Each structure stands twice: as C-alpha cells, then as structure tokens.
mmCIF file with all atom_site columns, C-alpha atoms in Angstrom:
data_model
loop_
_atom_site.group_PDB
_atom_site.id
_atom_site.type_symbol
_atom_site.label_atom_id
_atom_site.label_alt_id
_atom_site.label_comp_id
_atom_site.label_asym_id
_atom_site.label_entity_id
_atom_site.label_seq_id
_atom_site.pdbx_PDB_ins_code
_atom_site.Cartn_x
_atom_site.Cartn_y
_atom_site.Cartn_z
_atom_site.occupancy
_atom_site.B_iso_or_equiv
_atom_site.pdbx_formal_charge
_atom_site.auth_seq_id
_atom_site.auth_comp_id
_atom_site.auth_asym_id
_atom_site.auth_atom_id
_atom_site.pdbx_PDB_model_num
ATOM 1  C CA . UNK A 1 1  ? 33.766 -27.452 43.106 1.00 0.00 ? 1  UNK A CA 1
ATOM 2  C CA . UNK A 1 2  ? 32.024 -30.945 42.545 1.00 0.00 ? 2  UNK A CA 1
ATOM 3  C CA . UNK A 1 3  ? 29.122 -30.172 40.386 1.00 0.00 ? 3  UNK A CA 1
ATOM 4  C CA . UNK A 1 4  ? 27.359 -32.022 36.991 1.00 0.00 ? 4  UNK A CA 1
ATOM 5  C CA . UNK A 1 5  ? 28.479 -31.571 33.718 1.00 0.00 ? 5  UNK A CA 1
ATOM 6  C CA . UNK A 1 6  ? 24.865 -30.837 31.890 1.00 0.00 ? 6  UNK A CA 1
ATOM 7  C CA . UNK A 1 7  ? 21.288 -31.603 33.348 1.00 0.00 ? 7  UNK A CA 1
ATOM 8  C CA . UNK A 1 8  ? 20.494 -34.771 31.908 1.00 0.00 ? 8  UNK A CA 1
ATOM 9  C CA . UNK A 1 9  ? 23.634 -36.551 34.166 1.00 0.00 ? 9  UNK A CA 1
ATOM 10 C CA . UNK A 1 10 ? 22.293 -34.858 37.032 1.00 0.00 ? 10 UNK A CA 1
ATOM 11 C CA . UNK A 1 11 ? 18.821 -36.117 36.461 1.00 0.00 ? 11 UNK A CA 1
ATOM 12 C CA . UNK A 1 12 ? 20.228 -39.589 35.924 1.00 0.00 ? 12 UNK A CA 1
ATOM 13 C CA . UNK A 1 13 ? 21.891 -39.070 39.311 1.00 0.00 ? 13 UNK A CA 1
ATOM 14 C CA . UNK A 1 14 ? 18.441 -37.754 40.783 1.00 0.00 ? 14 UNK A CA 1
ATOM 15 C CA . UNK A 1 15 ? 16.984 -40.851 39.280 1.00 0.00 ? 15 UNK A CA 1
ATOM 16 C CA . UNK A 1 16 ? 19.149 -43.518 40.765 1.00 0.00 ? 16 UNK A CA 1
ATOM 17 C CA . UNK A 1 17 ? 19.251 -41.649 44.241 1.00 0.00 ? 17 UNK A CA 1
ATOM 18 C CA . UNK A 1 18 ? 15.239 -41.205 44.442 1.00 0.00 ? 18 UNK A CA 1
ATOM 19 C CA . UNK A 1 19 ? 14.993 -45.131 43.273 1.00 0.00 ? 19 UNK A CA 1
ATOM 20 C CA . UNK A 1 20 ? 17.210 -46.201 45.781 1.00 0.00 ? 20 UNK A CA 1
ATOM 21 C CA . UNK A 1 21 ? 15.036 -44.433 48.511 1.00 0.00 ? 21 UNK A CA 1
ATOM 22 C CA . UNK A 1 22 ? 12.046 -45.635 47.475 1.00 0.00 ? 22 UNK A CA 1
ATOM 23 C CA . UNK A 1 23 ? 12.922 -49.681 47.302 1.00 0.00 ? 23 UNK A CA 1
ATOM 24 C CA . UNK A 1 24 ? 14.749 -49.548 50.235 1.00 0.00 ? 24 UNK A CA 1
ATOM 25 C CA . UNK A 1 25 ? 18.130 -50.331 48.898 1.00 0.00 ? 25 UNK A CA 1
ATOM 26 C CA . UNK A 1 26 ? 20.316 -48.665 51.633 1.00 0.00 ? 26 UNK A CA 1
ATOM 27 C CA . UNK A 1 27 ? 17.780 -50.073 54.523 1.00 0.00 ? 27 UNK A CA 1
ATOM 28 C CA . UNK A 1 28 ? 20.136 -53.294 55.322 1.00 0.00 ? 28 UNK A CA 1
ATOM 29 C CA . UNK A 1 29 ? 23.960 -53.537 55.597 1.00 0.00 ? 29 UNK A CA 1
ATOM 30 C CA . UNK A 1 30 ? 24.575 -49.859 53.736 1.00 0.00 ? 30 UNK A CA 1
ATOM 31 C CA . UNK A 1 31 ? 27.988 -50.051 53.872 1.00 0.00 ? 31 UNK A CA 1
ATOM 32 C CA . UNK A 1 32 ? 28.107 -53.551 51.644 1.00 0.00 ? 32 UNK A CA 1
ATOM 33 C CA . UNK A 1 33 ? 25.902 -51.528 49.200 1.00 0.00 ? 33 UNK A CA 1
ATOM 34 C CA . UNK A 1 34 ? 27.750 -48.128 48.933 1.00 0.00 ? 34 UNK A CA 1
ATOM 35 C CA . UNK A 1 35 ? 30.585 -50.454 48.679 1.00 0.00 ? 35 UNK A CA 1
ATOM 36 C CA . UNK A 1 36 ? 29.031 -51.839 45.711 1.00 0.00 ? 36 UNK A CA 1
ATOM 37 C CA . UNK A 1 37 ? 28.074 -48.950 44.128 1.00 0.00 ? 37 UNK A CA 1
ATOM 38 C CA . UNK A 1 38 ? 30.787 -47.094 44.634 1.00 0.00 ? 38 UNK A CA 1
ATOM 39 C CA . UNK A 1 39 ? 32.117 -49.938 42.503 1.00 0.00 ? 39 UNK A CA 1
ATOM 40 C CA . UNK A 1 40 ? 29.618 -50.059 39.935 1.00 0.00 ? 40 UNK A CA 1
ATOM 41 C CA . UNK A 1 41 ? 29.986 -46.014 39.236 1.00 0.00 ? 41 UNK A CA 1
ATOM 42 C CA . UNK A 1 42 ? 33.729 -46.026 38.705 1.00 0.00 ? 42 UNK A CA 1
ATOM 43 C CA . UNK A 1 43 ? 33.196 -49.211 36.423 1.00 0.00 ? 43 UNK A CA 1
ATOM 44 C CA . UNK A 1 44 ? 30.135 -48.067 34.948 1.00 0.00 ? 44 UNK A CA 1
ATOM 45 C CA . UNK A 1 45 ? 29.003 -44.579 35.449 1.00 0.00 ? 45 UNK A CA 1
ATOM 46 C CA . UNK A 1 46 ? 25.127 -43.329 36.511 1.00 0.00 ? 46 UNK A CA 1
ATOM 47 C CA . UNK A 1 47 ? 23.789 -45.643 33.855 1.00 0.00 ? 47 UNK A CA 1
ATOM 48 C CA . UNK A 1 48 ? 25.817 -48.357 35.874 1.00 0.00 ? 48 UNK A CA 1
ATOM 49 C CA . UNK A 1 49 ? 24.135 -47.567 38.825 1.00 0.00 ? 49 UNK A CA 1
ATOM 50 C CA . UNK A 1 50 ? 20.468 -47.095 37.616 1.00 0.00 ? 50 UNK A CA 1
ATOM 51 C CA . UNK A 1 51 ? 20.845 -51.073 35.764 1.00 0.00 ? 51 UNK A CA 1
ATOM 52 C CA . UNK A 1 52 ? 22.251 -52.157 38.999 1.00 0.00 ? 52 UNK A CA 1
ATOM 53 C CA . UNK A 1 53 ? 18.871 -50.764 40.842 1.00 0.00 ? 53 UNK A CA 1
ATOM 54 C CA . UNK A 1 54 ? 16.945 -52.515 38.075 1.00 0.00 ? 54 UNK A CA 1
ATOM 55 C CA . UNK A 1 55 ? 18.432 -55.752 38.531 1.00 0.00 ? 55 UNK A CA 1
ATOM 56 C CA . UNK A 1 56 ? 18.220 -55.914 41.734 1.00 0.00 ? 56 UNK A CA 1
ATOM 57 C CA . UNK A 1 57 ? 14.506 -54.797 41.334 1.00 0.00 ? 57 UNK A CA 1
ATOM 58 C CA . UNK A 1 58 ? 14.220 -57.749 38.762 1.00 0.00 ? 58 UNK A CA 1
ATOM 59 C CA . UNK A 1 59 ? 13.707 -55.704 35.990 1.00 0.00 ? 59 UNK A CA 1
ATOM 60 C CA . UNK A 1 60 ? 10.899 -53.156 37.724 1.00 0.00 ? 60 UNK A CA 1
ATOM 61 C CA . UNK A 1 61 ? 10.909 -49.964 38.662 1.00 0.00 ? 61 UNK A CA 1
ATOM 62 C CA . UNK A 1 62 ? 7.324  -48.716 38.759 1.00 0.00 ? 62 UNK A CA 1
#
C-alpha cells in the first residue's frame, strides 16, 4: 500500500497538487510537465516540486 509517511508530507503533497490546479500548470503539453516533475520529485522530493511551482509562478503563489 502507497500511502504518506506523517501528515505534514501529505499536506505538502496536497499543496503542490491544489497549486498546480489552480495556475493551470497541467493545461498545455501535460505530458512535458509530468515529465518534469516526475523528474524534479525523484531529484528533489515534495519541496522540489512546490519550488518548481514557485518558479515557474515567478516567485508568487497567492
């Protein structure tokens, strides 16, 4: 069973997944970008994942 280790990872995930949604990051080529962060998460981790987002946001995410 796939599951997270303690609540705060799982928010992280929650986090990057609702952030994603919201700025549209999967609305173009997805594949490119799961690609990506599939890349970014085995490098990197959540916290990876959630700078990528905020570069890509320049710096923003409200």
């Amino acid at each position: 069973m796939i599951g997270f280790l303690h609540s705060v990872h799982r928010n992280r995930v929650l986090f990057w997944y609702v952030h994603g949604a919201l700025w549209g990051r999967f609305a173009g080529s997805t594949e490119t970008v799961l690609t990506q962060d599939y890349d970014t998460v085995e490098r990197s981790g959540i916290d990876g994942l959630i700078a990528s987002i905020e570069r890509w946001r320049g710096g923003n995410l409200s």
